Amino acid sequence: MEPAGYFLLAGTCLLVAVALPTLLHRYAVSPAMVLLLVGVVVGLTPLSDGLVLDVSDHHDRAIVEHVTELTVLVALMGVGLAIDRPLDLLRPSTWRTWSPTWRLLALALPACVAAVALLGWAALGLAPATALLLGAVLSPTDPVLASDVQVGGPGSSIADDEPDEVPYAEDQTTSTESSEIRFALTSEAGLNDGLAFPFVHAAVLVLAGGSFLTGAAEWASWYVVGKLVLGVLVGVLIGRGLGRLAFRAKTSSLRLAEQGEPLLALAALLTTYGVAELVRGYGFIAVFACAMALRAAEHRHDYHRAMHDVVQRLERLLTLVVLLLLGIALSSGLLDALDWRGVVAGTALVLLIRPLTAWLSLSVLPRTGDRAGGLDRRARLAVAFFGIRGVGSLYYVAWATSHAEFTDADWVWATVGFTVAFSVLVHGVTATPVMRRIESEPA
């Protein structure tokens, strides 16, 4: 294709991406669905010449890894800025308002990994390391493609008469059922992209072999605890420091909030991720923690919305690139290695494993009357079902297959590609009508 053709294709797709959210707002069709299908159609035409990425090639795989990595990072910064409900590690009352999130992370996430890995190993005949890798890369929900079921943005769930200092206090009730659903899904997606990394590392360690006791001790102490703590510390410290600088600096030229300069969000993202990775912490967790700490500096300030808007636009652009390339890959050879086992694994994850594990994690040990941190039956069903898979899974499989030689790597790529596409279609069709019905009807 001529260079001018690439510009035409990019401009047309960007125009489609910009117009779709408004055009499709009333319909049971998500922008992600349309963009993915556009990519599939492009992949079937000569327009895709030069755009097809071969995931078996190290160079192309590196491109996928870095593009998806940046997309997830931008989404995590946006999600952290968008959440109105504060989380203060020194105030236990704020922990309880995040009860659905902790349940989804501590119970549903590892249960989902274990269920997919067991299915792959015991029923589908995969090697143990490959089965564990499949469970790990498909376990995180996605902060990029879940816009239809996420919170609306900074200030969207803060009432005008809500106290500025103690939002969501321990004795406060939730505003609406839909806001609790959106909060649970948004906060889960913001944190589990980083918490899936220990399981990806576990798959690499299993592939490398060695002593089980030594490997398990190293994994638990360093990959589960050490890197997680480093990521949180880096994110909180940088977020608080930048928040103090932007809102309370003694020099007026450094008070970026007064100037309304929204690029601070991108500077915070890049700085935090760089520092976290240099000290070998989890960068995804660090970026989300940084965004939360930055938001907490002045909880209700309009500056957060300005930063969020910039991040959201960049996220939309990067999502366009990822979905277009994924769609092209799906119709240009990515699914060649897919067989019935991959279809079973992906379908079971989306329709059975995720809903069941999330439902059980949200239902155990219910706290009667806890409306700040609990969910009723219909809300639990919605949260359990909308476990959207997406860009995070593509990043993890690119990272893992670049760092180790897994058996059936092409099959894993094909299965992940199928699962992401299946999730985009299923959840894209159901998100709008389900959320509209929940918001229009009493519980």
Short mmCIF file of C-alpha atoms in Angstrom, two decimals:
data_model
loop_
_atom_site.label_atom_id
_atom_site.label_comp_id
_atom_site.label_asym_id
_atom_site.label_seq_id
_atom_site.Cartn_x
_atom_site.Cartn_y
_atom_site.Cartn_z
CA MET A 1 0.00 0.00 0.00
CA GLU A 2 1.19 3.50 -0.81
CA PRO A 3 2.19 5.78 2.12
CA ALA A 4 -0.82 7.98 1.39
CA GLY A 5 -3.02 4.93 1.92
CA TYR A 6 -1.74 4.53 5.47
CA PHE A 7 -2.60 8.15 6.24
CA LEU A 8 -6.07 7.66 4.75
CA LEU A 9 -6.63 4.47 6.73
CA ALA A 10 -5.37 6.03 9.98
CA GLY A 11 -7.48 9.17 9.51
CA THR A 12 -10.62 7.24 8.66
CA CYS A 13 -10.23 4.89 11.63
CA LEU A 14 -9.53 7.79 13.98
CA LEU A 15 -12.65 9.58 12.74
CA VAL A 16 -14.64 6.41 13.37
CA ALA A 17 -13.18 6.09 16.87
CA VAL A 18 -14.04 9.70 17.71
CA ALA A 19 -17.62 9.49 16.43
CA LEU A 20 -18.54 6.01 17.66
CA PRO A 21 -19.12 6.68 21.39
CA THR A 22 -21.81 9.27 20.60
CA LEU A 23 -23.35 7.38 17.69
CA LEU A 24 -23.59 4.07 19.56
CA HIS A 25 -24.61 5.42 22.97
CA ARG A 26 -28.22 4.26 22.58
CA TYR A 27 -27.49 0.91 20.98
CA ALA A 28 -26.26 -2.46 22.22
CA VAL A 29 -23.04 -2.10 20.26
CA SER A 30 -19.76 -0.96 21.82
CA PRO A 31 -17.10 1.09 20.01
CA ALA A 32 -14.62 -1.71 20.74
CA MET A 33 -16.79 -4.15 18.78
CA VAL A 34 -16.94 -1.89 15.74
CA LEU A 35 -13.21 -1.11 15.79
CA LEU A 36 -12.35 -4.80 16.10
CA LEU A 37 -14.62 -5.69 13.18
CA VAL A 38 -13.12 -2.87 11.11
CA GLY A 39 -9.72 -4.42 11.73
CA VAL A 40 -10.99 -7.85 10.68
CA VAL A 41 -12.37 -6.40 7.42
CA VAL A 42 -9.13 -4.49 6.75
CA GLY A 43 -7.19 -7.71 7.31
CA LEU A 44 -9.13 -9.35 4.49
CA THR A 45 -8.20 -6.60 2.00
CA PRO A 46 -4.93 -5.43 0.43
CA LEU A 47 -5.05 -2.45 2.82
CA SER A 48 -3.50 -4.66 5.51
CA ASP A 49 -0.22 -5.09 3.61
CA GLY A 50 2.54 -4.03 5.98
CA LEU A 51 0.18 -3.89 8.99
CA VAL A 52 0.11 -7.59 9.87
CA LEU A 53 2.21 -8.42 12.92
CA ASP A 54 3.66 -11.91 13.18
CA VAL A 55 3.63 -12.82 16.89
CA SER A 56 6.10 -15.63 16.25
CA ASP A 57 8.65 -13.02 15.18
CA HIS A 58 10.64 -11.51 18.05
CA HIS A 59 10.57 -7.97 16.61
CA ASP A 60 6.82 -7.96 15.96
CA ARG A 61 6.15 -9.50 19.35
CA ALA A 62 8.16 -6.69 20.97
CA ILE A 63 5.99 -4.14 19.15
CA VAL A 64 2.83 -5.78 20.50
CA GLU A 65 4.30 -5.88 24.00
CA HIS A 66 5.25 -2.20 24.12
CA VAL A 67 2.10 -0.86 22.45
CA THR A 68 -0.18 -2.85 24.75
CA GLU A 69 2.01 -1.96 27.74
CA LEU A 70 1.59 1.77 27.08
CA THR A 71 -2.14 1.35 26.45
CA VAL A 72 -2.68 -0.38 29.78
CA LEU A 73 -0.58 2.22 31.61
CA VAL A 74 -2.58 5.10 30.18
CA ALA A 75 -5.82 3.32 31.06
CA LEU A 76 -4.63 2.70 34.63
CA MET A 77 -3.81 6.38 35.12
CA GLY A 78 -7.25 7.31 33.81
CA VAL A 79 -8.97 4.79 36.05
CA GLY A 80 -7.09 5.97 39.14
CA LEU A 81 -8.02 9.58 38.48
CA ALA A 82 -11.65 8.67 37.76
CA ILE A 83 -12.43 6.84 41.01
CA ASP A 84 -14.13 9.16 43.47
CA ARG A 85 -14.01 6.80 46.44
CA PRO A 86 -10.82 7.41 48.44
CA LEU A 87 -8.53 4.74 49.85
CA ASP A 88 -6.30 5.73 52.75
CA LEU A 89 -4.03 2.99 54.08
CA LEU A 90 -4.03 4.72 57.48
CA ARG A 91 -7.84 4.84 57.74
CA PRO A 92 -9.43 1.37 58.04
CA SER A 93 -12.87 2.88 57.45
CA THR A 94 -11.93 3.52 53.82
CA TRP A 95 -10.81 -0.09 53.40
CA ARG A 96 -14.31 -1.38 54.11
CA THR A 97 -15.83 0.71 51.34
CA TRP A 98 -13.60 -1.23 48.92
CA SER A 99 -14.92 -4.60 50.11
CA PRO A 100 -16.05 -5.84 46.64
CA THR A 101 -12.64 -4.97 45.22
CA TRP A 102 -10.71 -6.94 47.85
CA ARG A 103 -12.96 -9.95 47.34
CA LEU A 104 -12.49 -9.90 43.57
CA LEU A 105 -8.73 -9.55 43.90
CA ALA A 106 -8.02 -11.92 46.78
CA LEU A 107 -10.54 -14.64 45.89
CA ALA A 108 -11.80 -14.36 42.31
CA LEU A 109 -8.46 -13.62 40.63
CA PRO A 110 -6.45 -16.62 41.96
CA ALA A 111 -9.52 -18.86 41.64
CA CYS A 112 -9.88 -17.85 38.00
CA VAL A 113 -6.18 -18.56 37.35
CA ALA A 114 -6.43 -21.95 39.04
CA ALA A 115 -9.64 -22.93 37.25
CA VAL A 116 -8.32 -22.08 33.77
CA ALA A 117 -4.96 -23.73 34.49
CA LEU A 118 -6.66 -26.88 35.79
CA LEU A 119 -8.95 -26.97 32.77
CA GLY A 120 -5.98 -26.61 30.43
CA TRP A 121 -3.83 -29.22 32.18
CA ALA A 122 -6.36 -31.86 33.22
CA ALA A 123 -8.96 -31.61 30.45
CA LEU A 124 -7.17 -30.10 27.45
CA GLY A 125 -3.81 -31.86 27.80
CA LEU A 126 -1.57 -28.79 28.07
CA ALA A 127 1.86 -28.85 29.68
CA PRO A 128 1.74 -27.54 33.28
CA ALA A 129 3.67 -24.34 32.49
CA THR A 130 1.54 -23.62 29.42
CA ALA A 131 -1.69 -24.26 31.34
CA LEU A 132 -0.59 -21.94 34.13
CA LEU A 133 0.41 -19.29 31.59
CA LEU A 134 -3.00 -19.47 29.95
CA GLY A 135 -4.72 -19.00 33.30
CA ALA A 136 -2.43 -16.12 34.25
CA VAL A 137 -2.73 -14.10 31.04
CA LEU A 138 -6.50 -14.51 30.87
CA SER A 139 -7.13 -13.75 34.54
CA PRO A 140 -7.08 -9.92 34.64
CA THR A 141 -10.12 -7.90 33.65
CA ASP A 142 -9.43 -5.00 31.34
CA PRO A 143 -9.35 -1.27 32.19
CA VAL A 144 -9.15 -0.35 28.48
CA LEU A 145 -12.21 -1.96 26.90
CA ALA A 146 -14.59 -1.71 29.87
CA SER A 147 -15.65 1.92 29.39
CA ASP A 148 -19.36 1.00 29.16
CA VAL A 149 -19.34 -0.40 32.71
CA GLN A 150 -16.83 1.92 34.38
CA VAL A 151 -17.25 5.05 36.46
CA GLY A 152 -17.91 8.21 34.47
CA GLY A 153 -14.89 10.23 35.57
CA PRO A 154 -13.72 12.49 38.41
CA GLY A 155 -16.65 13.90 40.32
CA SER A 156 -19.29 11.78 38.60
CA SER A 157 -20.36 10.08 41.85
CA ILE A 158 -19.75 12.89 44.36
CA ALA A 159 -22.86 14.66 45.54
CA ASP A 160 -22.85 18.44 45.76
CA ASP A 161 -23.53 18.39 49.50
CA GLU A 162 -21.04 15.63 50.27
CA PRO A 163 -18.37 16.62 52.81
CA ASP A 164 -15.04 17.27 51.14
CA GLU A 165 -12.92 15.78 53.89
CA VAL A 166 -14.79 12.53 54.61
CA PRO A 167 -16.39 11.19 51.44
CA TYR A 168 -17.85 7.72 51.76
CA ALA A 169 -17.54 7.67 55.53
CA GLU A 170 -18.16 4.41 57.34
CA ASP A 171 -21.81 5.15 58.09
CA GLN A 172 -22.64 6.54 54.66
CA THR A 173 -24.80 4.60 52.19
CA THR A 174 -24.12 4.21 48.52
CA SER A 175 -25.83 6.46 46.01
CA THR A 176 -27.15 3.94 43.47
CA GLU A 177 -26.86 0.29 42.60
CA SER A 178 -25.26 1.08 39.25
CA SER A 179 -22.57 3.24 40.84
CA GLU A 180 -21.55 0.33 43.07
CA ILE A 181 -21.35 -1.95 40.04
CA ARG A 182 -19.25 0.56 38.12
CA PHE A 183 -16.97 1.17 41.09
CA ALA A 184 -16.38 -2.54 41.68
CA LEU A 185 -15.55 -3.22 38.04
CA THR A 186 -13.37 -0.12 37.68
CA SER A 187 -11.35 -0.65 40.84
CA GLU A 188 -10.92 -4.35 40.06
CA ALA A 189 -9.61 -3.57 36.58
CA GLY A 190 -7.26 -0.93 37.99
CA LEU A 191 -5.59 -3.34 40.38
CA ASN A 192 -5.75 -6.82 38.90
CA ASP A 193 -3.67 -5.94 35.83
CA GLY A 194 -0.72 -5.65 38.19
CA LEU A 195 -1.73 -8.51 40.47
CA ALA A 196 -1.80 -10.94 37.55
CA PHE A 197 1.94 -10.53 37.11
CA PRO A 198 2.93 -12.92 39.97
CA PHE A 199 1.04 -15.72 38.21
CA VAL A 200 2.74 -14.96 34.89
CA HIS A 201 6.09 -15.12 36.69
CA ALA A 202 5.00 -18.41 38.26
CA ALA A 203 4.43 -19.88 34.80
CA VAL A 204 7.94 -18.80 33.77
CA LEU A 205 9.41 -20.33 36.94
CA VAL A 206 7.54 -23.60 36.37
CA LEU A 207 8.89 -23.74 32.83
CA ALA A 208 12.44 -23.16 34.12
CA GLY A 209 12.09 -26.09 36.54
CA GLY A 210 14.20 -26.41 39.67
CA SER A 211 13.31 -27.21 43.27
CA PHE A 212 9.63 -26.75 44.07
CA LEU A 213 10.26 -25.54 47.62
CA THR A 214 12.95 -23.08 46.57
CA GLY A 215 10.88 -21.80 43.66
CA ALA A 216 7.72 -21.48 45.74
CA ALA A 217 9.55 -19.56 48.48
CA GLU A 218 11.10 -17.18 45.95
CA TRP A 219 7.79 -16.67 44.20
CA ALA A 220 5.82 -15.96 47.38
CA SER A 221 8.40 -13.68 49.01
CA TRP A 222 9.56 -11.70 46.00
CA TYR A 223 7.06 -11.92 43.15
CA VAL A 224 3.94 -11.79 45.34
CA VAL A 225 5.00 -9.60 48.26
CA GLY A 226 8.25 -7.79 47.49
CA LYS A 227 7.49 -6.44 44.03
CA LEU A 228 3.93 -5.57 45.04
CA VAL A 229 5.04 -3.57 48.09
CA LEU A 230 7.68 -1.73 46.04
CA GLY A 231 5.12 -0.84 43.41
CA VAL A 232 2.64 0.53 45.94
CA LEU A 233 5.32 2.53 47.80
CA VAL A 234 6.70 4.09 44.62
CA GLY A 235 3.23 5.00 43.38
CA VAL A 236 2.03 6.52 46.65
CA LEU A 237 5.21 8.50 47.26
CA ILE A 238 5.38 9.97 43.75
CA GLY A 239 1.63 10.62 43.67
CA ARG A 240 1.67 12.45 46.98
CA GLY A 241 4.77 14.40 46.05
CA LEU A 242 3.34 15.54 42.74
CA GLY A 243 0.00 16.32 44.40
CA ARG A 244 1.69 18.53 46.96
CA LEU A 245 3.65 20.23 44.20
CA ALA A 246 0.65 20.80 41.94
CA PHE A 247 -1.71 22.09 44.61
CA ARG A 248 0.42 23.50 47.45
CA ALA A 249 3.82 24.50 46.06
CA LYS A 250 5.16 27.73 47.57
CA THR A 251 6.14 28.99 44.14
CA SER A 252 3.09 29.87 42.06
CA SER A 253 4.73 28.75 38.83
CA LEU A 254 4.94 25.20 40.24
CA ARG A 255 1.28 25.06 41.26
CA LEU A 256 0.24 23.36 38.04
CA ALA A 257 -3.35 22.97 39.20
CA GLU A 258 -3.79 26.76 39.08
CA GLN A 259 -2.41 26.81 35.54
CA GLY A 260 -4.64 23.90 34.51
CA GLU A 261 -1.75 22.06 32.85
CA PRO A 262 -3.12 18.52 32.31
CA LEU A 263 0.09 16.97 31.03
CA LEU A 264 1.12 16.39 34.65
CA ALA A 265 -0.87 13.14 34.43
CA LEU A 266 1.34 11.83 31.64
CA ALA A 267 4.50 13.02 33.39
CA ALA A 268 3.36 11.22 36.55
CA LEU A 269 2.57 8.07 34.59
CA LEU A 270 5.94 7.85 32.86
CA THR A 271 7.96 8.84 35.93
CA THR A 272 6.20 6.41 38.22
CA TYR A 273 6.44 3.49 35.83
CA GLY A 274 10.11 4.19 35.17
CA VAL A 275 11.02 4.37 38.85
CA ALA A 276 8.96 1.30 39.77
CA GLU A 277 10.55 -0.80 37.05
CA LEU A 278 14.05 0.42 37.96
CA VAL A 279 13.60 -0.74 41.55
CA ARG A 280 12.00 -3.93 40.19
CA GLY A 281 8.54 -3.27 41.56
CA TYR A 282 5.28 -3.79 39.70
CA GLY A 283 4.90 -0.76 37.43
CA PHE A 284 1.19 -1.30 36.73
CA ILE A 285 0.37 -1.24 40.44
CA ALA A 286 2.62 1.80 40.91
CA VAL A 287 0.84 3.84 38.21
CA PHE A 288 -2.59 3.09 39.63
CA ALA A 289 -1.42 3.92 43.16
CA CYS A 290 0.14 7.15 41.90
CA ALA A 291 -3.12 8.20 40.24
CA MET A 292 -5.08 7.46 43.42
CA ALA A 293 -2.60 9.41 45.57
CA LEU A 294 -2.59 12.32 43.15
CA ARG A 295 -6.37 12.38 43.17
CA ALA A 296 -6.43 12.35 46.98
CA ALA A 297 -4.30 15.52 47.17
CA GLU A 298 -7.37 17.66 46.40
CA HIS A 299 -10.24 15.25 46.06
CA ARG A 300 -12.81 17.53 44.41
CA HIS A 301 -10.59 19.88 42.41
CA ASP A 302 -11.52 20.42 38.73
CA TYR A 303 -7.88 19.86 37.78
CA HIS A 304 -8.41 16.10 38.05
CA ARG A 305 -11.06 16.20 35.34
CA ALA A 306 -8.72 18.15 33.06
CA MET A 307 -6.00 15.52 33.54
CA HIS A 308 -8.47 12.70 33.09
CA ASP A 309 -9.77 14.15 29.81
CA VAL A 310 -6.26 14.25 28.34
CA VAL A 311 -5.50 10.71 29.46
CA GLN A 312 -8.84 9.50 28.13
CA ARG A 313 -8.17 10.92 24.68
CA LEU A 314 -4.75 9.29 24.53
CA GLU A 315 -6.29 6.02 25.70
CA ARG A 316 -8.86 6.22 22.92
CA LEU A 317 -6.13 6.69 20.34
CA LEU A 318 -4.04 3.81 21.63
CA THR A 319 -7.11 1.59 21.88
CA LEU A 320 -7.81 2.32 18.22
CA VAL A 321 -4.34 1.12 17.29
CA VAL A 322 -4.55 -2.05 19.40
CA LEU A 323 -8.02 -3.07 18.23
CA LEU A 324 -7.21 -2.34 14.62
CA LEU A 325 -4.04 -4.45 14.77
CA LEU A 326 -5.84 -7.22 16.67
CA GLY A 327 -8.65 -7.31 14.13
CA ILE A 328 -6.18 -7.45 11.26
CA ALA A 329 -4.26 -10.24 13.01
CA LEU A 330 -7.43 -12.25 13.61
CA SER A 331 -8.19 -12.38 9.90
CA SER A 332 -4.56 -12.70 8.81
CA GLY A 333 -3.28 -15.79 10.55
CA LEU A 334 -3.41 -15.30 14.34
CA LEU A 335 -6.18 -17.90 14.64
CA ASP A 336 -4.45 -20.49 12.46
CA ALA A 337 -3.30 -22.41 15.54
CA LEU A 338 -6.73 -22.24 17.22
CA ASP A 339 -8.49 -25.57 17.78
CA TRP A 340 -11.45 -26.81 19.79
CA ARG A 341 -9.40 -26.66 22.98
CA GLY A 342 -8.85 -22.91 22.63
CA VAL A 343 -12.53 -22.34 21.88
CA VAL A 344 -13.53 -24.35 24.96
CA ALA A 345 -11.04 -22.52 27.19
CA GLY A 346 -12.05 -19.04 26.02
CA THR A 347 -15.78 -19.71 26.07
CA ALA A 348 -15.64 -21.38 29.47
CA LEU A 349 -13.68 -18.47 30.93
CA VAL A 350 -16.08 -15.77 29.71
CA LEU A 351 -19.38 -17.57 30.30
CA LEU A 352 -18.65 -19.85 33.26
CA ILE A 353 -15.36 -19.53 35.13
CA ARG A 354 -15.24 -15.75 35.59
CA PRO A 355 -18.95 -15.37 36.47
CA LEU A 356 -18.84 -18.28 38.92
CA THR A 357 -15.60 -17.35 40.71
CA ALA A 358 -16.57 -13.67 40.95
CA TRP A 359 -20.07 -14.49 42.19
CA LEU A 360 -18.73 -16.79 44.90
CA SER A 361 -16.07 -14.28 45.99
CA LEU A 362 -18.69 -11.53 46.33
CA SER A 363 -21.16 -13.79 48.14
CA VAL A 364 -19.01 -15.34 50.87
CA LEU A 365 -19.19 -13.86 54.39
CA PRO A 366 -21.84 -11.24 53.57
CA ARG A 367 -22.06 -8.24 55.88
CA THR A 368 -25.70 -7.50 56.62
CA GLY A 369 -26.57 -3.85 56.08
CA ASP A 370 -23.14 -2.92 54.75
CA ARG A 371 -24.26 -0.88 51.76
CA ALA A 372 -21.01 1.11 51.55
CA GLY A 373 -18.91 -1.94 50.86
CA GLY A 374 -21.45 -4.61 49.87
CA LEU A 375 -23.50 -5.49 46.81
CA ASP A 376 -27.00 -6.88 46.56
CA ARG A 377 -27.84 -9.96 44.50
CA ARG A 378 -28.46 -8.20 41.19
CA ALA A 379 -25.30 -6.11 41.52
CA ARG A 380 -23.24 -9.21 42.27
CA LEU A 381 -24.59 -10.86 39.14
CA ALA A 382 -23.66 -7.85 37.00
CA VAL A 383 -20.16 -7.53 38.45
CA ALA A 384 -19.56 -11.25 38.10
CA PHE A 385 -20.62 -11.30 34.44
CA PHE A 386 -18.79 -8.21 33.17
CA GLY A 387 -15.25 -9.52 33.54
CA ILE A 388 -14.05 -8.12 30.23
CA ARG A 389 -10.79 -9.50 28.81
CA GLY A 390 -8.67 -7.30 26.60
CA VAL A 391 -5.41 -5.44 26.15
CA GLY A 392 -3.89 -6.61 29.44
CA SER A 393 -4.08 -10.24 28.32
CA LEU A 394 -2.35 -9.36 25.04
CA TYR A 395 0.45 -7.62 26.95
CA TYR A 396 1.02 -10.51 29.32
CA VAL A 397 1.17 -13.16 26.61
CA ALA A 398 3.59 -10.96 24.61
CA TRP A 399 5.77 -10.45 27.70
CA ALA A 400 5.77 -14.11 28.71
CA THR A 401 6.53 -15.51 25.25
CA SER A 402 9.36 -13.00 24.90
CA HIS A 403 10.96 -14.09 28.15
CA ALA A 404 10.58 -17.87 27.87
CA GLU A 405 10.06 -20.56 25.24
CA PHE A 406 6.65 -22.00 26.05
CA THR A 407 5.28 -25.14 24.45
CA ASP A 408 2.38 -24.33 22.12
CA ALA A 409 3.08 -20.59 22.24
CA ASP A 410 1.25 -20.08 18.93
CA TRP A 411 -1.76 -21.90 20.34
CA VAL A 412 -1.73 -19.69 23.44
CA TRP A 413 -1.64 -16.58 21.24
CA ALA A 414 -4.54 -17.88 19.16
CA THR A 415 -6.56 -18.75 22.28
CA VAL A 416 -5.95 -15.35 23.86
CA GLY A 417 -6.87 -13.58 20.62
CA PHE A 418 -10.08 -15.60 20.35
CA THR A 419 -10.97 -15.00 24.01
CA VAL A 420 -10.44 -11.25 23.78
CA ALA A 421 -12.54 -11.03 20.61
CA PHE A 422 -15.27 -13.22 22.15
CA SER A 423 -15.31 -11.11 25.31
CA VAL A 424 -15.50 -7.87 23.32
CA LEU A 425 -18.50 -9.17 21.37
CA VAL A 426 -20.38 -10.75 24.28
CA HIS A 427 -19.87 -7.93 26.75
CA GLY A 428 -20.18 -5.25 24.08
CA VAL A 429 -23.66 -6.45 23.16
CA THR A 430 -24.86 -6.83 26.76
CA ALA A 431 -23.25 -3.89 28.60
CA THR A 432 -25.49 -1.06 27.38
CA PRO A 433 -28.90 -2.76 27.83
CA VAL A 434 -27.98 -4.33 31.17
CA MET A 435 -26.62 -1.12 32.70
CA ARG A 436 -29.53 0.90 31.29
CA ARG A 437 -32.01 -1.51 32.84
CA ILE A 438 -30.26 -1.46 36.20
CA GLU A 439 -30.17 2.32 36.21
CA SER A 440 -33.83 2.67 35.25
CA GLU A 441 -35.37 0.07 37.56
CA PRO A 442 -35.35 -0.19 41.35
CA ALA A 443 -33.45 -3.09 42.86
#
